GROMACS .gro file of C-alpha atoms in nm:
model
  388
    1MET     CA    1   1.573   2.528   1.442
    2GLY     CA    2   1.442   2.208   1.596
    3VAL     CA    3   1.271   1.942   1.394
    4SER     CA    4   0.897   1.903   1.422
    5VAL     CA    5   0.790   1.550   1.510
    6LEU     CA    6   0.445   1.405   1.558
    7LYS     CA    7   0.428   1.137   1.827
    8ASP     CA    8   0.184   0.864   1.732
    9SER     CA    9  -0.092   0.728   1.953
   10CYS     CA   10  -0.445   0.600   1.903
   11PHE     CA   11  -0.570   0.953   1.957
   12GLY     CA   12  -0.271   1.164   1.846
   13ILE     CA   13  -0.420   1.250   1.508
   14SER     CA   14  -0.788   1.248   1.598
   15LEU     CA   15  -0.828   1.627   1.572
   16VAL     CA   16  -0.673   1.631   1.227
   17LEU     CA   17  -0.890   1.338   1.121
   18GLU     CA   18  -1.207   1.510   1.237
   19LYS     CA   19  -1.129   1.804   1.008
   20ILE     CA   20  -1.136   1.590   0.697
   21MET     CA   21  -1.434   1.393   0.822
   22SER     CA   22  -1.656   1.696   0.886
   23CYS     CA   23  -1.844   1.680   0.554
   24SER     CA   24  -2.032   1.383   0.414
   25CYS     CA   25  -1.951   1.241   0.072
   26PHE     CA   26  -2.276   1.052   0.058
   27GLY     CA   27  -2.564   1.295   0.027
   28ALA     CA   28  -2.749   1.014   0.201
   29SER     CA   29  -2.625   1.126   0.535
   30ALA     CA   30  -2.992   1.075   0.579
   31THR     CA   31  -2.862   0.737   0.695
   32LYS     CA   32  -2.783   0.897   1.024
   33THR     CA   33  -3.010   0.649   1.192
   34LYS     CA   34  -2.777   0.517   1.452
   35LYS     CA   35  -2.925   0.177   1.510
   36GLY     CA   36  -2.688  -0.029   1.718
   37PHE     CA   37  -2.429   0.249   1.726
   38SER     CA   38  -2.400   0.274   2.101
   39GLY     CA   39  -2.040   0.334   2.207
   40GLN     CA   40  -2.065   0.075   2.483
   41ALA     CA   41  -2.226  -0.184   2.258
   42ASN     CA   42  -1.954  -0.141   1.998
   43ASN     CA   43  -1.635  -0.177   2.199
   44GLY     CA   44  -1.608   0.195   2.272
   45ILE     CA   45  -1.638   0.318   1.914
   46ASP     CA   46  -1.772   0.673   1.917
   47GLU     CA   47  -2.075   0.697   1.688
   48ASN     CA   48  -1.968   1.046   1.580
   49LEU     CA   49  -1.669   0.895   1.398
   50LEU     CA   50  -1.903   0.706   1.166
   51GLU     CA   51  -2.142   0.986   1.069
   52SER     CA   52  -1.990   1.071   0.734
   53ILE     CA   53  -2.025   0.728   0.580
   54ARG     CA   54  -2.310   0.512   0.457
   55HIS     CA   55  -2.420   0.249   0.707
   56PHE     CA   56  -2.521  -0.108   0.625
   57SER     CA   57  -2.687  -0.351   0.864
   58TYR     CA   58  -2.528  -0.689   0.919
   59ASN     CA   59  -2.831  -0.854   0.758
   60GLU     CA   60  -2.781  -0.644   0.445
   61ILE     CA   61  -2.419  -0.760   0.424
   62LYS     CA   62  -2.514  -1.125   0.485
   63SER     CA   63  -2.772  -1.106   0.210
   64ALA     CA   64  -2.530  -0.935  -0.032
   65THR     CA   65  -2.263  -1.203   0.018
   66ASN     CA   66  -2.501  -1.501   0.039
   67ASN     CA   67  -2.412  -1.540   0.407
   68PHE     CA   68  -2.039  -1.496   0.334
   69HIS     CA   69  -2.041  -1.801   0.110
   70VAL     CA   70  -1.701  -1.944   0.024
   71SER     CA   71  -1.776  -1.904  -0.349
   72ASN     CA   72  -1.779  -1.527  -0.293
   73LYS     CA   73  -1.445  -1.516  -0.116
   74LEU     CA   74  -1.200  -1.288  -0.298
   75GLY     CA   75  -0.902  -1.310  -0.066
   76ARG     CA   76  -0.768  -1.267   0.283
   77GLY     CA   77  -0.554  -0.985   0.420
   78GLY     CA   78  -0.386  -0.896   0.746
   79PHE     CA   79  -0.709  -0.773   0.905
   80GLY     CA   80  -0.981  -0.986   0.752
   81THR     CA   81  -1.142  -1.172   0.465
   82VAL     CA   82  -1.279  -1.001   0.153
   83TYR     CA   83  -1.597  -1.121  -0.018
   84LYS     CA   84  -1.780  -1.026  -0.334
   85GLY     CA   85  -2.133  -0.904  -0.271
   86THR     CA   86  -2.431  -0.764  -0.457
   87LEU     CA   87  -2.641  -0.496  -0.288
   88ARG     CA   88  -3.019  -0.477  -0.321
   89ASP     CA   89  -2.988  -0.213  -0.592
   90GLY     CA   90  -2.766  -0.447  -0.798
   91VAL     CA   91  -2.436  -0.270  -0.724
   92VAL     CA   92  -2.150  -0.519  -0.693
   93VAL     CA   93  -1.919  -0.449  -0.399
   94ALA     CA   94  -1.621  -0.593  -0.214
   95VAL     CA   95  -1.693  -0.663   0.153
   96LYS     CA   96  -1.402  -0.669   0.396
   97ALA     CA   97  -1.496  -0.840   0.725
   98LEU     CA   98  -1.264  -0.785   1.019
   99SER     CA   99  -1.112  -1.115   1.127
  100ALA     CA  100  -1.077  -1.040   1.496
  101GLN     CA  101  -1.227  -0.802   1.748
  102SER     CA  102  -0.897  -0.707   1.905
  103LYS     CA  103  -0.829  -0.347   2.003
  104GLN     CA  104  -0.577  -0.335   1.722
  105GLY     CA  105  -0.835  -0.454   1.472
  106VAL     CA  106  -1.090  -0.194   1.579
  107HIS     CA  107  -0.826   0.080   1.559
  108GLU     CA  108  -0.725  -0.025   1.205
  109PHE     CA  109  -1.093  -0.040   1.108
  110LEU     CA  110  -1.150   0.318   1.226
  111THR     CA  111  -0.826   0.434   1.067
  112GLU     CA  112  -0.938   0.305   0.729
  113ILE     CA  113  -1.276   0.481   0.758
  114LYS     CA  114  -1.127   0.809   0.880
  115THR     CA  115  -0.851   0.813   0.624
  116ILE     CA  116  -1.037   0.757   0.299
  117SER     CA  117  -1.406   0.823   0.361
  118ASN     CA  118  -1.376   1.162   0.188
  119VAL     CA  119  -1.092   1.079  -0.053
  120ARG     CA  120  -1.167   1.030  -0.423
  121HIS     CA  121  -0.913   0.953  -0.695
  122PHE     CA  122  -0.917   0.729  -1.001
  123HIS     CA  123  -0.624   0.526  -0.868
  124LEU     CA  124  -0.764   0.472  -0.517
  125VAL     CA  125  -1.023   0.212  -0.424
  126GLU     CA  126  -1.344   0.390  -0.318
  127LEU     CA  127  -1.493   0.322   0.024
  128ILE     CA  128  -1.873   0.294  -0.014
  129GLY     CA  129  -1.979   0.230   0.344
  130CYS     CA  130  -1.940   0.023   0.658
  131CYS     CA  131  -2.122  -0.199   0.903
  132VAL     CA  132  -2.085  -0.164   1.279
  133ASP     CA  133  -2.351  -0.397   1.410
  134GLY     CA  134  -2.302  -0.564   1.745
  135GLY     CA  135  -1.955  -0.716   1.734
  136ASN     CA  136  -1.926  -0.700   1.355
  137ARG     CA  137  -1.681  -0.466   1.182
  138ILE     CA  138  -1.720  -0.459   0.805
  139LEU     CA  139  -1.602  -0.223   0.528
  140VAL     CA  140  -1.780  -0.204   0.192
  141TYR     CA  141  -1.567  -0.105  -0.107
  142GLU     CA  142  -1.618  -0.067  -0.478
  143TYR     CA  143  -1.568  -0.400  -0.651
  144VAL     CA  144  -1.253  -0.415  -0.862
  145GLU     CA  145  -1.292  -0.684  -1.126
  146ASN     CA  146  -0.943  -0.829  -1.166
  147ASN     CA  147  -0.847  -0.877  -0.803
  148SER     CA  148  -0.492  -0.789  -0.696
  149LEU     CA  149  -0.177  -0.715  -0.892
  150GLU     CA  150  -0.006  -0.987  -0.689
  151ARG     CA  151  -0.248  -1.247  -0.822
  152ALA     CA  152  -0.218  -1.124  -1.181
  153LEU     CA  153   0.158  -1.077  -1.171
  154LEU     CA  154   0.304  -1.341  -0.942
  155SER     CA  155   0.045  -1.609  -1.023
  156SER     CA  156   0.012  -1.519  -1.389
  157ARG     CA  157   0.055  -1.877  -1.505
  158GLY     CA  158  -0.272  -1.961  -1.329
  159THR     CA  159  -0.479  -1.663  -1.449
  160ASN     CA  160  -0.614  -1.541  -1.780
  161ILE     CA  161  -0.455  -1.200  -1.733
  162LYS     CA  162  -0.153  -1.135  -1.951
  163LEU     CA  163   0.051  -0.835  -1.846
  164ASP     CA  164   0.259  -0.716  -2.138
  165TRP     CA  165   0.502  -0.429  -2.093
  166SER     CA  166   0.254  -0.157  -2.191
  167LYS     CA  167   0.016  -0.277  -1.918
  168ARG     CA  168   0.293  -0.310  -1.659
  169SER     CA  169   0.432   0.035  -1.728
  170ALA     CA  170   0.079   0.180  -1.708
  171ILE     CA  171   0.030   0.010  -1.371
  172CYS     CA  172   0.354   0.159  -1.239
  173LEU     CA  173   0.250   0.504  -1.357
  174GLY     CA  174  -0.103   0.472  -1.220
  175VAL     CA  175   0.016   0.371  -0.873
  176ALA     CA  176   0.269   0.656  -0.880
  177ARG     CA  177  -0.010   0.904  -0.961
  178GLY     CA  178  -0.226   0.766  -0.680
  179LEU     CA  179   0.060   0.809  -0.433
  180THR     CA  180   0.131   1.159  -0.562
  181TYR     CA  181  -0.229   1.248  -0.483
  182LEU     CA  182  -0.201   1.107  -0.130
  183HIS     CA  183   0.138   1.264  -0.060
  184GLU     CA  184   0.118   1.603  -0.228
  185GLU     CA  185  -0.236   1.699  -0.327
  186LEU     CA  186  -0.433   1.605  -0.015
  187GLU     CA  187  -0.427   1.816   0.300
  188PRO     CA  188  -0.325   1.674   0.536
  189HIS     CA  189  -0.109   1.432   0.338
  190ILE     CA  190  -0.152   1.057   0.377
  191VAL     CA  191   0.125   0.799   0.402
  192HIS     CA  192  -0.010   0.455   0.313
  193ARG     CA  193   0.257   0.241   0.488
  194ASP     CA  194   0.174  -0.084   0.309
  195ILE     CA  195   0.231  -0.040  -0.064
  196LYS     CA  196   0.277  -0.386  -0.216
  197ALA     CA  197   0.138  -0.595  -0.502
  198SER     CA  198  -0.143  -0.749  -0.294
  199ASN     CA  199  -0.273  -0.401  -0.206
  200ILE     CA  200  -0.287  -0.285  -0.568
  201LEU     CA  201  -0.616  -0.388  -0.730
  202LEU     CA  202  -0.683  -0.402  -1.103
  203ASP     CA  203  -1.013  -0.297  -1.258
  204GLU     CA  204  -1.177  -0.432  -1.571
  205ASP     CA  205  -0.928  -0.246  -1.792
  206LEU     CA  206  -0.633  -0.332  -1.565
  207ASN     CA  207  -0.612   0.021  -1.426
  208PRO     CA  208  -0.444   0.004  -1.083
  209LYS     CA  209  -0.621   0.116  -0.765
  210ILE     CA  210  -0.447   0.144  -0.430
  211GLY     CA  211  -0.640  -0.033  -0.155
  212ASP     CA  212  -0.621  -0.132   0.212
  213PHE     CA  213  -0.568   0.185   0.413
  214GLY     CA  214  -0.575   0.007   0.749
  215LEU     CA  215  -0.219   0.116   0.832
  216ALA     CA  216  -0.239   0.465   0.681
  217LYS     CA  217  -0.132   0.776   0.871
  218LEU     CA  218  -0.218   1.140   0.823
  219PHE     CA  219   0.091   1.353   0.770
  220PRO     CA  220   0.041   1.726   0.835
  221ASP     CA  221   0.255   1.963   0.630
  222ASN     CA  222   0.440   2.121   0.923
  223ILE     CA  223   0.622   1.815   1.057
  224THR     CA  224   0.938   1.636   0.949
  225HIS     CA  225   0.840   1.285   1.051
  226ILE     CA  226   0.608   1.080   1.267
  227SER     CA  227   0.767   0.875   1.545
  228THR     CA  228   0.558   0.560   1.549
  229LYS     CA  229   0.554   0.185   1.600
  230ILE     CA  230   0.664   0.000   1.291
  231ALA     CA  231   0.391  -0.139   1.066
  232GLY     CA  232   0.404  -0.260   0.710
  233THR     CA  233   0.544  -0.560   0.527
  234THR     CA  234   0.893  -0.701   0.562
  235GLY     CA  235   1.097  -0.650   0.248
  236TYR     CA  236   0.907  -0.329   0.168
  237LEU     CA  237   1.007  -0.131   0.478
  238ALA     CA  238   1.237   0.168   0.435
  239PRO     CA  239   1.551   0.117   0.650
  240GLU     CA  240   1.514   0.434   0.859
  241TYR     CA  241   1.156   0.339   0.939
  242ALA     CA  242   1.227  -0.027   1.014
  243LEU     CA  243   1.517   0.057   1.244
  244GLY     CA  244   1.400   0.372   1.420
  245GLY     CA  245   1.027   0.405   1.361
  246GLN     CA  246   1.079   0.739   1.185
  247LEU     CA  247   0.798   0.757   0.931
  248THR     CA  248   0.794   1.003   0.642
  249LEU     CA  249   0.629   1.005   0.302
  250LYS     CA  250   0.958   0.864   0.170
  251ALA     CA  251   0.868   0.528   0.332
  252ASP     CA  252   0.597   0.486   0.065
  253VAL     CA  253   0.847   0.592  -0.202
  254TYR     CA  254   1.078   0.311  -0.091
  255SER     CA  255   0.796   0.054  -0.104
  256PHE     CA  256   0.698   0.178  -0.450
  257GLY     CA  257   1.054   0.124  -0.572
  258VAL     CA  258   1.035  -0.238  -0.459
  259LEU     CA  259   0.699  -0.268  -0.636
  260ILE     CA  260   0.848  -0.146  -0.967
  261LEU     CA  261   1.111  -0.421  -0.951
  262GLU     CA  262   0.842  -0.681  -0.882
  263ILE     CA  263   0.636  -0.559  -1.177
  264VAL     CA  264   0.936  -0.566  -1.412
  265SER     CA  265   1.067  -0.902  -1.294
  266GLY     CA  266   0.745  -1.091  -1.219
  267ARG     CA  267   0.908  -1.196  -0.889
  268ASN     CA  268   0.830  -1.107  -0.530
  269ASN     CA  269   1.076  -0.929  -0.304
  270SER     CA  270   1.164  -1.234  -0.100
  271ASN     CA  271   1.505  -1.344   0.021
  272ASN     CA  272   1.538  -1.606  -0.254
  273TRP     CA  273   1.733  -1.444  -0.533
  274GLY     CA  274   2.099  -1.427  -0.626
  275GLY     CA  275   2.211  -1.792  -0.636
  276SER     CA  276   2.431  -1.932  -0.359
  277GLN     CA  277   2.394  -1.619  -0.142
  278PRO     CA  278   2.020  -1.547  -0.128
  279LYS     CA  279   1.929  -1.180  -0.160
  280LEU     CA  280   1.620  -0.966  -0.160
  281LEU     CA  281   1.501  -0.875  -0.509
  282VAL     CA  282   1.622  -0.516  -0.468
  283GLU     CA  283   1.970  -0.637  -0.369
  284TRP     CA  284   1.990  -0.884  -0.655
  285ALA     CA  285   1.876  -0.619  -0.904
  286TRP     CA  286   2.149  -0.383  -0.780
  287GLN     CA  287   2.410  -0.657  -0.814
  288LEU     CA  288   2.304  -0.716  -1.176
  289HIS     CA  289   2.313  -0.341  -1.238
  290GLU     CA  290   2.673  -0.321  -1.114
  291GLU     CA  291   2.764  -0.618  -1.334
  292GLY     CA  292   2.603  -0.455  -1.639
  293LYS     CA  293   2.343  -0.734  -1.661
  294LEU     CA  294   2.033  -0.555  -1.532
  295LEU     CA  295   1.806  -0.683  -1.808
  296GLU     CA  296   1.854  -1.038  -1.681
  297ILE     CA  297   1.596  -0.958  -1.413
  298VAL     CA  298   1.318  -0.890  -1.664
  299ASP     CA  299   1.028  -1.138  -1.651
  300SER     CA  300   1.077  -1.414  -1.908
  301GLU     CA  301   0.708  -1.371  -2.001
  302LEU     CA  302   0.792  -1.028  -2.144
  303THR     CA  303   0.900  -1.077  -2.502
  304ASP     CA  304   0.826  -0.741  -2.666
  305PHE     CA  305   0.949  -0.435  -2.480
  306SER     CA  306   1.181  -0.138  -2.509
  307GLU     CA  307   1.505  -0.225  -2.331
  308GLU     CA  308   1.575   0.145  -2.283
  309GLU     CA  309   1.237   0.207  -2.119
  310VAL     CA  310   1.253  -0.100  -1.893
  311THR     CA  311   1.604  -0.001  -1.784
  312ARG     CA  312   1.480   0.351  -1.705
  313TYR     CA  313   1.201   0.212  -1.488
  314MET     CA  314   1.447  -0.002  -1.293
  315LYS     CA  315   1.679   0.293  -1.239
  316VAL     CA  316   1.381   0.488  -1.105
  317ALA     CA  317   1.325   0.195  -0.868
  318PHE     CA  318   1.685   0.230  -0.745
  319PHE     CA  319   1.633   0.602  -0.682
  320CYS     CA  320   1.318   0.519  -0.485
  321THR     CA  321   1.499   0.260  -0.270
  322GLN     CA  322   1.808   0.464  -0.182
  323ALA     CA  323   1.926   0.388   0.172
  324ALA     CA  324   1.908   0.755   0.275
  325ALA     CA  325   1.551   0.890   0.267
  326ASN     CA  326   1.665   1.236   0.153
  327ARG     CA  327   1.812   1.080  -0.163
  328ARG     CA  328   1.474   0.943  -0.268
  329PRO     CA  329   1.257   1.152  -0.503
  330LEU     CA  330   0.908   1.287  -0.433
  331MET     CA  331   0.630   1.086  -0.597
  332SER     CA  332   0.556   1.374  -0.837
  333GLN     CA  333   0.920   1.351  -0.951
  334VAL     CA  334   0.876   0.976  -0.991
  335VAL     CA  335   0.574   1.033  -1.215
  336ASP     CA  336   0.783   1.271  -1.423
  337MET     CA  337   1.069   1.020  -1.456
  338LEU     CA  338   0.836   0.736  -1.550
  339SER     CA  339   0.616   0.928  -1.794
  340ARG     CA  340   0.882   1.115  -1.988
  341ASN     CA  341   1.154   0.965  -2.203
  342ILE     CA  342   1.435   1.140  -2.020
  343ARG     CA  343   1.789   1.035  -1.948
  344ILE     CA  344   1.837   0.946  -1.583
  345ASN     CA  345   2.173   1.027  -1.426
  346ASP     CA  346   2.248   0.692  -1.266
  347LYS     CA  347   2.591   0.819  -1.158
  348GLN     CA  348   2.409   0.969  -0.861
  349LEU     CA  349   2.285   0.627  -0.754
  350THR     CA  350   2.425   0.448  -0.451
  351ALA     CA  351   2.338   0.100  -0.332
  352PRO     CA  352   1.974   0.065  -0.225
  353GLY     CA  353   1.904   0.017   0.144
  354SER     CA  354   1.725  -0.291   0.271
  355PHE     CA  355   1.620  -0.423   0.608
  356GLN     CA  356   1.601  -0.794   0.677
  357ASP     CA  357   1.669  -1.010   0.981
  358SER     CA  358   1.779  -0.716   1.196
  359LYS     CA  359   2.041  -0.601   0.946
  360LEU     CA  360   2.045  -0.274   0.761
  361ARG     CA  361   2.206  -0.319   0.423
  362GLY     CA  362   2.303  -0.051   0.176
  363SER     CA  363   2.534   0.245   0.144
  364SER     CA  364   2.414   0.416   0.462
  365SER     CA  365   2.470   0.116   0.687
  366LYS     CA  366   2.841   0.156   0.763
  367ASN     CA  367   2.795   0.367   1.073
  368THR     CA  368   2.452   0.241   1.173
  369ALA     CA  369   2.410   0.006   1.467
  370SER     CA  370   2.152  -0.268   1.429
  371THR     CA  371   1.946  -0.212   1.741
  372SER     CA  372   1.601  -0.331   1.644
  373GLN     CA  373   1.436  -0.654   1.737
  374GLU     CA  374   1.457  -0.937   1.489
  375MET     CA  375   1.199  -0.937   1.213
  376SER     CA  376   1.079  -1.239   1.024
  377SER     CA  377   1.225  -1.275   0.675
  378VAL     CA  378   0.887  -1.398   0.553
  379PRO     CA  379   0.708  -1.115   0.368
  380VAL     CA  380   0.400  -1.082   0.588
  381THR     CA  381   0.221  -0.773   0.710
  382ILE     CA  382   0.341  -0.675   1.054
  383THR     CA  383   0.272  -0.424   1.325
  384GLN     CA  384   0.544  -0.314   1.564
  385VAL     CA  385   0.849  -0.527   1.486
  386THR     CA  386   0.717  -0.881   1.507
  387PRO     CA  387   0.480  -1.062   1.271
  388ARG     CA  388   0.111  -1.070   1.370
   0.00000   0.00000   0.00000
């Protein structure tokens, strides 16, 4: 029996996308006034693709953000700058303004709308509406009070947020539940492709919410993988995806494993760990595991935690980052391993896989030729195989 593969293109999944876009989540589809929604006037964007979402005018967005004032700036991502805004009805929102009007930017903008306009889950950031006005491309999201996990975790010395172990473990579990919903409960499934600390937002109670769906792909149930250009963030890319462009849901599982290690250690997955021979965080953690010193990786800011529980979380991270995709668990299995005090059979573990500077590292690399183009070792969001 041959494998079923979905070839990716700008239009390859449009029919599937239309199916989940057919109903409106905002009873105010009364906002179907299509002012300024001419396909020609908006770089070829079909107005029909935007019918199931609330529309804002550019003037409304300018007013909400005080003309995009620097004091309202929340951060900057791969595709644009995010601002805090207050709508006329007093609702506080996060406004993501596209940074460039490239074809790629427009495609990512539409992808984000198509992918999550009808998706609702406690651990996913909610898309409220958008603005397509002249040359402007803007997404309006629910406002999440405590910014990103990256800011809280990796810049904790400069914030008022203190992440003890109970909060960190809850964040791991919340993200895992959000991914389980995307991978296993939605039809068609969604693979996020860019799970990392900067794309996990924290609400007022530090509940995690997965954001930034600009790179997301729909994943119908009857295919084995999508053959696509590589996109994501170096250091978080699953080896089989980084080398061959073969995307499955297990690519998100790999990225989540890296995220667990970052949450436990308070360090990012850069190529700076391991002393005289710099290693990625996942490689350094595995080295410490083999030496029986795994707890040395735990963030020094954590002073009160269960060593057994922290060790279990890190072993789950190793299962998630196995070099061979078929050795990684489903996200529902990850939720089970994280939420239950069960003994994990680490004898089944092999060295995690990692991809950095055109080299595949890990137990599955012995017979694998390194044929991809060189990737930057700096952890930045990329599309294809070179940094943007």
